[in-house]
XYZ file of C-alpha atoms in Angstrom:
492
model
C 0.000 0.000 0.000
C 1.626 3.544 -0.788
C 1.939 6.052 2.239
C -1.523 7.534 3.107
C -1.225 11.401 3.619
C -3.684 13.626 5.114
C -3.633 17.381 4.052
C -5.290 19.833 5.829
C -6.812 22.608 4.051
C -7.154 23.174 0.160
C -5.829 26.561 -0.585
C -3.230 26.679 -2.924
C -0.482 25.327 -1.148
C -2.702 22.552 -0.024
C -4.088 21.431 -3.252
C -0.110 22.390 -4.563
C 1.130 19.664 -2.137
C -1.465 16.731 -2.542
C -0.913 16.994 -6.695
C 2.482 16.433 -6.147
C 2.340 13.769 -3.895
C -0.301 12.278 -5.703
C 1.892 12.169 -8.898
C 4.455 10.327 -7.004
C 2.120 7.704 -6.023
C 0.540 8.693 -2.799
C -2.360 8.315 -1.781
C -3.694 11.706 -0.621
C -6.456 13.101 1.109
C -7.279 16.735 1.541
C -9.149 18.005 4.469
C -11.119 21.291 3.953
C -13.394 22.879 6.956
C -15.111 25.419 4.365
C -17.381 24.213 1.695
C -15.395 25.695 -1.387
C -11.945 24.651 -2.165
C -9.686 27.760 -2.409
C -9.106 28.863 0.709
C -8.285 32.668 0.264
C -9.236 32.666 -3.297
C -12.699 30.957 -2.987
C -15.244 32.981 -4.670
C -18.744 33.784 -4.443
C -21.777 34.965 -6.406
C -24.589 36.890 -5.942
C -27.599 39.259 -7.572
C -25.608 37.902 -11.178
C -22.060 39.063 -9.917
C -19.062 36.750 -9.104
C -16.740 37.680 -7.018
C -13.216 36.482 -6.381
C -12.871 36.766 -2.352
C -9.499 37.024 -2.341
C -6.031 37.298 -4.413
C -6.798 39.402 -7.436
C -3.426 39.977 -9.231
C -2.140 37.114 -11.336
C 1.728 37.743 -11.363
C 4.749 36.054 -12.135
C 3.060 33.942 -15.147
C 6.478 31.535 -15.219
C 5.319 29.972 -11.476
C 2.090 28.745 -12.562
C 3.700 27.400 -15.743
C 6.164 25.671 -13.907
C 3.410 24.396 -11.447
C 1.473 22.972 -14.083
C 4.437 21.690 -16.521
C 5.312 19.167 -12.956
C 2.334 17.419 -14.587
C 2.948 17.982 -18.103
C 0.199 20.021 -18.123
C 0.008 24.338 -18.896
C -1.980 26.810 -17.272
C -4.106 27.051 -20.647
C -5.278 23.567 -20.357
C -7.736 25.106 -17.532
C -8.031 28.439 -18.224
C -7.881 31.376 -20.627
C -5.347 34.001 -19.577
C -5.368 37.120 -21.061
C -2.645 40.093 -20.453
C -3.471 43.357 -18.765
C -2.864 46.913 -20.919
C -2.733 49.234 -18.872
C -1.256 46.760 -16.224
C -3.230 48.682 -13.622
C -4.156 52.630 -13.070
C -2.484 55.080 -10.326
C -4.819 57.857 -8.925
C -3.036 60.316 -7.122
C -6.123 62.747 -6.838
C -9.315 63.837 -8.288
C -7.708 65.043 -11.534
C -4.467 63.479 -11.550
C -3.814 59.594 -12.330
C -1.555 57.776 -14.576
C -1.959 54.146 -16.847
C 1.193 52.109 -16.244
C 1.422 50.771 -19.922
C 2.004 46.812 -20.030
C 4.600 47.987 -23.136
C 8.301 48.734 -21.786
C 9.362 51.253 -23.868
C 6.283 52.881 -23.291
C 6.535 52.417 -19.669
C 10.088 54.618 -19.881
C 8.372 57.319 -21.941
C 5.856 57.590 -18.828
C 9.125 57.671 -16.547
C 11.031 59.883 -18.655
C 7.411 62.152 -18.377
C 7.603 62.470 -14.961
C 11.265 62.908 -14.262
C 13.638 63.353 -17.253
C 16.053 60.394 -17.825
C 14.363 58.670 -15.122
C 13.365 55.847 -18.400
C 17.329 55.176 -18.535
C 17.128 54.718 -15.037
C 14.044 52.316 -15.153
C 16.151 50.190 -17.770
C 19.153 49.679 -14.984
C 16.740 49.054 -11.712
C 14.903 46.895 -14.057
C 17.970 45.151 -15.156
C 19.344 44.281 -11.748
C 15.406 43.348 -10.422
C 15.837 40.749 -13.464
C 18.986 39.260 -11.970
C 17.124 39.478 -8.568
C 13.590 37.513 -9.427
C 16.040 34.883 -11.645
C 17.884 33.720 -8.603
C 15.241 34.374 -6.162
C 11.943 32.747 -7.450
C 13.986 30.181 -9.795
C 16.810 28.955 -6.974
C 16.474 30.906 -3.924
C 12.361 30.016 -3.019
C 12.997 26.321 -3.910
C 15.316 25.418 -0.613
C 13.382 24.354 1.910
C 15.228 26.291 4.831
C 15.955 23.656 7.120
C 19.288 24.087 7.242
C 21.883 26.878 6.974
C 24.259 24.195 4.662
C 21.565 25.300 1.706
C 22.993 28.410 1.213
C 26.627 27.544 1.807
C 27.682 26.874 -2.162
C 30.019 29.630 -2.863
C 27.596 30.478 -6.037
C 24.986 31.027 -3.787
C 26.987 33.177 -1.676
C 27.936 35.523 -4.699
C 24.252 35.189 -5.688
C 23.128 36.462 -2.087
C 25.683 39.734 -1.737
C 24.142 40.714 -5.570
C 20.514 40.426 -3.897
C 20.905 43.024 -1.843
C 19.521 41.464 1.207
C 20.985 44.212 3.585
C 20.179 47.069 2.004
C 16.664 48.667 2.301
C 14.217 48.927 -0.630
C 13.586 52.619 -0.213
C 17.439 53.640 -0.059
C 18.070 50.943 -3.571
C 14.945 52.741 -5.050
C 16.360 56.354 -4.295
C 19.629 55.502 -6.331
C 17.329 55.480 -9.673
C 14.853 57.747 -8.540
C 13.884 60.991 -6.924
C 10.494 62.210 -8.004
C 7.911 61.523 -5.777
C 5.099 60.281 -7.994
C 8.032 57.667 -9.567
C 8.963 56.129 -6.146
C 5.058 55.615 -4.798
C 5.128 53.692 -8.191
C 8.297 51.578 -7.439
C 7.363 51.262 -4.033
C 3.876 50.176 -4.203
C 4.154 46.290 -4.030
C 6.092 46.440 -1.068
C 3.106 47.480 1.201
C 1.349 43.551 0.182
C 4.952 42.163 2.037
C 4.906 43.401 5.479
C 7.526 46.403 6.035
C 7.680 49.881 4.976
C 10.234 49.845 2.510
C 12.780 51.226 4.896
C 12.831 47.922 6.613
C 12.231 45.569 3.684
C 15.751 44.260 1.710
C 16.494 45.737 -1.966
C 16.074 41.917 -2.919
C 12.337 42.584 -3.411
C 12.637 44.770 -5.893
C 12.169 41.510 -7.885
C 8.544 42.184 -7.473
C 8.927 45.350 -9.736
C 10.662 42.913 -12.370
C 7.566 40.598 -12.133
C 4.930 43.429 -12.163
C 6.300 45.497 -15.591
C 8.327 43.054 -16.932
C 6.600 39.698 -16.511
C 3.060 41.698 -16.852
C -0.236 41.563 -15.151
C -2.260 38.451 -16.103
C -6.185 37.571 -15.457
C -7.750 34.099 -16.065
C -10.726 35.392 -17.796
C -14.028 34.182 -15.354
C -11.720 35.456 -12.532
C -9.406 33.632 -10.204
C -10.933 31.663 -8.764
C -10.634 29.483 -12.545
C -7.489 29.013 -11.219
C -8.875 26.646 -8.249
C -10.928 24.785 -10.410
C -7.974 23.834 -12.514
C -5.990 22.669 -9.866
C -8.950 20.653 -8.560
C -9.290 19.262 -11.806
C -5.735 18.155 -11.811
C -5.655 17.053 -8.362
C -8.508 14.857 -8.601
C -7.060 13.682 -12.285
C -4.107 12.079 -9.732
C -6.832 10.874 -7.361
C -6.306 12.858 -4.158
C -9.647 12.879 -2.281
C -10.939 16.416 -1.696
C -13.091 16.308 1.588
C -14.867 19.513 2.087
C -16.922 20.788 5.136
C -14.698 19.039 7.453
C -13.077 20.952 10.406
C -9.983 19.311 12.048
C -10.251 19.223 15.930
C -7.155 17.538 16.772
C -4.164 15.850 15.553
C -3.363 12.387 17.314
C 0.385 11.376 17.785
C 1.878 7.966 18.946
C 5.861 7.843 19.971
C 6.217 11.076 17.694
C 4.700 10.208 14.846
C 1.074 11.451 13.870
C -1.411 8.573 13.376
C -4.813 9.895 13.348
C -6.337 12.971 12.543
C -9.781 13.732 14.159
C -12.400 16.034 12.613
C -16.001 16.906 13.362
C -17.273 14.014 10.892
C -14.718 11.376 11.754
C -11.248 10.169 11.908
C -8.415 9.391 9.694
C -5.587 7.259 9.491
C -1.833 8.801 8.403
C 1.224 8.015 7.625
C 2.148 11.563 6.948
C 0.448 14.683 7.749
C 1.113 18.412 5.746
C -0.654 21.092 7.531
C -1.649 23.971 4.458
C -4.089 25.505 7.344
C -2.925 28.477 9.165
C 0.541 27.180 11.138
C 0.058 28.782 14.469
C -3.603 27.091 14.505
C -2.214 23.937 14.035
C 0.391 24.659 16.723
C -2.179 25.706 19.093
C -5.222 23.360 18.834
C -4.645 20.945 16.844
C -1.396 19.035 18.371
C -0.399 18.408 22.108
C 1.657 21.797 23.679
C 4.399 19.459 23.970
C 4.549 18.616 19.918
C 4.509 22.606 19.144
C 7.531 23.864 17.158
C 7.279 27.331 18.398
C 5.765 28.495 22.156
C 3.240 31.933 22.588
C 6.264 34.004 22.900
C 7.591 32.886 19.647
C 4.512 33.707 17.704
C 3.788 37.039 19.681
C 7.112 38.391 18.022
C 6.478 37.339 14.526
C 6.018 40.501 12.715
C 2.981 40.107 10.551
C 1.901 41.426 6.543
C -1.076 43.386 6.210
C -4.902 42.622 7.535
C -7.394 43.502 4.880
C -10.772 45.305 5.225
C -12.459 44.227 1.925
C -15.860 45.204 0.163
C -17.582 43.475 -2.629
C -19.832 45.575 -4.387
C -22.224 44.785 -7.145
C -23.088 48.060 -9.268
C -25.984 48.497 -11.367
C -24.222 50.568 -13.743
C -20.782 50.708 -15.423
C -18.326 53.412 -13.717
C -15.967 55.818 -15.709
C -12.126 56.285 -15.839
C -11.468 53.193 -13.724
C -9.488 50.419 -15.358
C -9.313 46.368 -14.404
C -6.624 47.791 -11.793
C -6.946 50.822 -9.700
C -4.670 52.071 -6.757
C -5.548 55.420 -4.805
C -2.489 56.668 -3.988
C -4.375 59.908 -3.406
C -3.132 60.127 0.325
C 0.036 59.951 2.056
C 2.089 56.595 1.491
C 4.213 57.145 4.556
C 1.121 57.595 7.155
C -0.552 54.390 6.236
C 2.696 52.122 6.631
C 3.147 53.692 9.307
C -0.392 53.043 11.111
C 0.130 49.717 9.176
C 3.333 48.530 10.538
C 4.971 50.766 13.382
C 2.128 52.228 15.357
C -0.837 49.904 14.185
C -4.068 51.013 14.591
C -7.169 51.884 11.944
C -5.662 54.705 9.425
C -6.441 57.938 9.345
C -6.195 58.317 5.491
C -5.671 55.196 4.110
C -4.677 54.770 0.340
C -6.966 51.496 -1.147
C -7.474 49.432 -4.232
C -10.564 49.288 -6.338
C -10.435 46.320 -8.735
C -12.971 46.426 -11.623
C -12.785 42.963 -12.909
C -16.065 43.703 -15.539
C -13.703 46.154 -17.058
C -12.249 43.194 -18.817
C -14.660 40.043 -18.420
C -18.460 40.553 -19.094
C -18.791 37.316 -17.424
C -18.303 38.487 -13.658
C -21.459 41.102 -13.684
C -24.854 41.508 -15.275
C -24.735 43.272 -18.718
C -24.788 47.307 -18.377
C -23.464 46.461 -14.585
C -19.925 46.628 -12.720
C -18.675 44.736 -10.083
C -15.610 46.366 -7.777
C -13.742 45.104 -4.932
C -12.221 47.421 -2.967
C -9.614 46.573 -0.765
C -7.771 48.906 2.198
C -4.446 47.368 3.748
C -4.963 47.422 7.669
C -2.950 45.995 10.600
C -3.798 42.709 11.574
C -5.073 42.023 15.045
C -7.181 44.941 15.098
C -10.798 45.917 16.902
C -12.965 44.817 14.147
C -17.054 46.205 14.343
C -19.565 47.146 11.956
C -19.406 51.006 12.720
C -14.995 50.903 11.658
C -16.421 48.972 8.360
C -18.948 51.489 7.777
C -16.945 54.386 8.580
C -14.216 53.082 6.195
C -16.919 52.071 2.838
C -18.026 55.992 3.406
C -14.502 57.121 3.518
C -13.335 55.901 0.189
C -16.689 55.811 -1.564
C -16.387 59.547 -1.971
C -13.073 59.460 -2.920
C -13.282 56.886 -5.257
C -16.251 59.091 -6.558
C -14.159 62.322 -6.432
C -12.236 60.561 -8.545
C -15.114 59.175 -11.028
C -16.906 62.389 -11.254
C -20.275 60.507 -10.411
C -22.516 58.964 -7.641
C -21.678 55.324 -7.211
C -23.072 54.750 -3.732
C -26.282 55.123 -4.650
C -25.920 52.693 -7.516
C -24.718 49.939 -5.334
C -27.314 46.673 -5.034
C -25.429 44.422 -3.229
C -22.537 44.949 -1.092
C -20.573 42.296 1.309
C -17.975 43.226 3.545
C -14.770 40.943 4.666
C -12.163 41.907 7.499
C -10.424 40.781 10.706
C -13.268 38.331 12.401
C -14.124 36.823 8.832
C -10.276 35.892 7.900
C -10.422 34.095 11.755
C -13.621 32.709 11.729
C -12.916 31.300 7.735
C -9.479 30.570 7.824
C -8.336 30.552 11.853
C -5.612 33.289 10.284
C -3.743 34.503 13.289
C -4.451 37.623 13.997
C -6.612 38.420 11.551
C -3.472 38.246 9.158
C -4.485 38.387 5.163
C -1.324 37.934 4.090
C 0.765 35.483 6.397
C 4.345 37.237 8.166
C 6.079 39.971 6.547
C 8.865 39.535 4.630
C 11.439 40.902 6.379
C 15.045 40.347 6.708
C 14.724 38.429 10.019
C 11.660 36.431 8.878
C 13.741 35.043 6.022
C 14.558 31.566 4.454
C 15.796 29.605 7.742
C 14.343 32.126 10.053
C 11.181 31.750 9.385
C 8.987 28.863 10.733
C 10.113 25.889 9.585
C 8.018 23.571 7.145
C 8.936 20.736 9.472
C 7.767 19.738 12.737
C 10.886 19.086 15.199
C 9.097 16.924 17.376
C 6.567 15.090 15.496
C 8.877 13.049 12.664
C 5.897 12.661 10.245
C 4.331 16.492 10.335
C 5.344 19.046 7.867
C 3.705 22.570 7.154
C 3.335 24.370 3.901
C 1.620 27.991 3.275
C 2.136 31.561 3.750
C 3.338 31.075 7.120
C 6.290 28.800 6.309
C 8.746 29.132 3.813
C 9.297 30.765 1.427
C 6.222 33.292 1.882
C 3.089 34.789 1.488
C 1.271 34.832 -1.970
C -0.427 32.789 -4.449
C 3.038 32.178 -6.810
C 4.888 31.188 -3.245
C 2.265 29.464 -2.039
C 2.638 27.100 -5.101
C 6.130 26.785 -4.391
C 5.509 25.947 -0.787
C 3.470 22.876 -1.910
C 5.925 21.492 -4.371
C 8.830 21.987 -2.244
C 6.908 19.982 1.091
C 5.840 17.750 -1.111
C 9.666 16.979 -2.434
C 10.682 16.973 1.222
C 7.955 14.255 2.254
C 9.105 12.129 -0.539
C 12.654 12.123 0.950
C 12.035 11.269 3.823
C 9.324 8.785 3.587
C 9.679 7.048 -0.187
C 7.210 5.318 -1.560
C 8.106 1.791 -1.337
């Protein structure tokens, strides 16, 4: 009989890790306690809109290739992918916003518009981000951390002092740039990974090569397409999706976990891969003496952004917004800093509007939009129905500054998402939306490791292990668990 292994949870990660061991001969089962697959990106519809509930940017195009290709398969055997142009809109204030052209040279022309030369300069940060994302997302994400020796290769060394791991993002940024307008541009994606860019390393500026470079994607009938494909493949390599089933404890024998328990019944194991959230697991699932990590541990892990989210079904379509929109129409620095260093609810908080409908008819009613807006918050935060409120007014009539036109009173059916709903949904600690920040110290071997030390059979993959938060990582996560688990316990 090949090794049984029990998954919990069917995010990406989850369903990442189960393919794989699947393909290898496993036999696989995948715990879910929601009733959608998906985890973050499940979706939902309603009044003839679907909405994606979660991840809305498709980037870094080569990861899901290479996800896919692991079973000679390709992203467009599931869905149809279409490119982004403009790659997203910038709104700076009512009458002032820019289109970041998916074209290069015409993305230096809007450089060289804004600060002179600053296109030559775009070429040379560009450049080096290239060198950056190459050894980063195709060598560096791949180790599994469990062990400094990974890194030791003297390649890898001179790969790692040309990443610039221990120099910040803002002072690389300000070697190519000065206007202000150019760095909130450069800077942007750095908010999503946990650290003002002050204390996040130069290395990220990979993210800049994957957003203009690599493009902006969209599986046309939204994201959540995405799921379904790697359902489809998953269940092609017979792993067992059960959904509706919440995990109440882990059961371990001489170090090794056996059973797994959950509100409809129990299941044998001869490995377990947690893809739920890791310090749930730690906490009630397994015995306080099988934990990795103690309270202390976990109360100093510095955590990415919270989300305060709004789905919003409009009975009409909406000018000047594109598929893409960020409101940069307030101060950068104030947010990360009521984000990151002082947390509390922001005084002027920039946000995201998405306007899927702007490119797929399929999402909304004909003659309709649908928009999710999206404000970056801290996690762990006081969350009520008044903030929510408060916050939906706030950047309604901004966002309708900006449009030129009511849109509030257009609105026939709106949802809200924040804090409680990413812990009651997802046990996400904290309220987290986007797993620990990607600091220096919360890097590669420092952060929580995708094996348990003290239970020989457990492993963890996710946004909370290595080698980080987001859907192309998440992928990763899965793949490299899943190479791990077949190391260590072959099948026969």
């Amino acid at each position: 009989m090949p090794p049984r292994v029990l998954v919990i949870g069917a995010g990406f990660s989850g369903l990442s890790v189960a393919t794989s061991l699947a393909h290898k001969g496993y036999d696989v089962t995948i715990v879910e306690k929601n009733e959608m697959p998906g985890g973050r990106a499940r979706t939902f519809q309603a009044e003839g809109f679907t909405f994606d509930m979660g991840p809305s940017w498709y980037w870094m195009p080569d990861v899901f290739e290479t996800y896919f290709a692991r079973f000679n398969k390709k992203p467009a055997d599931y869905y149809d992918l279409v490119r982004l142009d403009p790659s997203y809109k910038v709104v700076f204030g009512p009458a002032e916003a820019v289109d970041l052209p998916a074209n290069l040279d015409e993305l230096k022309s809007l450089f060289d518009s804004i600060e002179p030369g600053s296109g030559k300069q775009l070429t040379e940060f560009l450049r080096q981000a290239a060198y950056k994302y190459d050894v980063g997302i195709h060598n560096f994400v791949w180790k599994p951390s469990r062990s400094v020796s990974e890194f030791m290769s003297l390649k890898l060394l001179y790969d790692v002092t040309r990443l610039d791991v221990f120099q910040s993002f803002a002072s690389h940024a300000r070697k190519f740039f000065s206007h202000p307008r150019l760095l909130q541009l450069i800077e942007f994606p750095i908010l999503f990974l946990g650290a003002t860019p002050q204390n996040t390393p130069a290395m990220y500026s990979l993210m800049n090569y994957a957003e203009m470079a690599l493009g902006t994607w969209y599986p046309m009938g939204g994201m959540y397409k995405i799921i379904e494909g790697m359902v489809a493949l998953a269940k092609e390599k017979g792993v067992k999706i059960l959904l509706g089933q919440t995990v109440e404890q882990i059961e371990t024998t001489n170090r090794l976990a056996k059973r797994v328990r959950t509100d409809k019944g129990i299941f044998e194991a001869d490995v377990v891969v947690g893809s739920a959230d890791y310090n749930h697991i730690e906490t009630a699932l397994v015995d306080p003496a099988n934990r990795n990590y103690d309270d202390a541990y976990w109360a100093k892990r510095v955590m990415a952004p919270s989300s305060l989210l709004f789905y919003l079904g409009v009975n009409k379509r909406i000018p000047k917004l594109e598929h893409h929109n960020l409101f940069f129409d307030e101060d950068f620095g104030l947010h990360a800093q009521e984000i990151y260093e002082t947390p509390k609810w922001p005084s002027k908080p920039l946000f995201y509007a998405s306007a899927p409908s702007k490119t797929d008819s399929s999402v909304a009613p004909e003659g309709s939009e649908n928009l999710f807006l999206l404000i970056p918050v801290a996690p762990d935060l006081t969350d009520d129905e008044a903030t929510r409120e408060h916050y939906y007014d706030l950047i309604m009539q901004r966002l309708e500054n900006y449009v030129g036109e009511s849109v509030r009173d257009c609105v026939v059916y709106k949802r809200s998402y924040a804090h409680r709903d990413f812990k009651n949904d997802y046990n996400a600690f904290r309220g987290n939306a986007y797993g620990l920040a990607n600091t220096l110290l919360q890097t590669a071997i420092l952060k929580p490791s995708l094996k348990n030390k003290k239970v020989h059979n457990m492993f963890y993959t996710g946004q909370l292990t290595v080698p980080g938060p987001g859907v192309p990582p998440s992928l990763i996560s899965g793949l490299v668990v899943a190479d791990e688990v077949a190391k260590e316990y072959p099948v026969a």
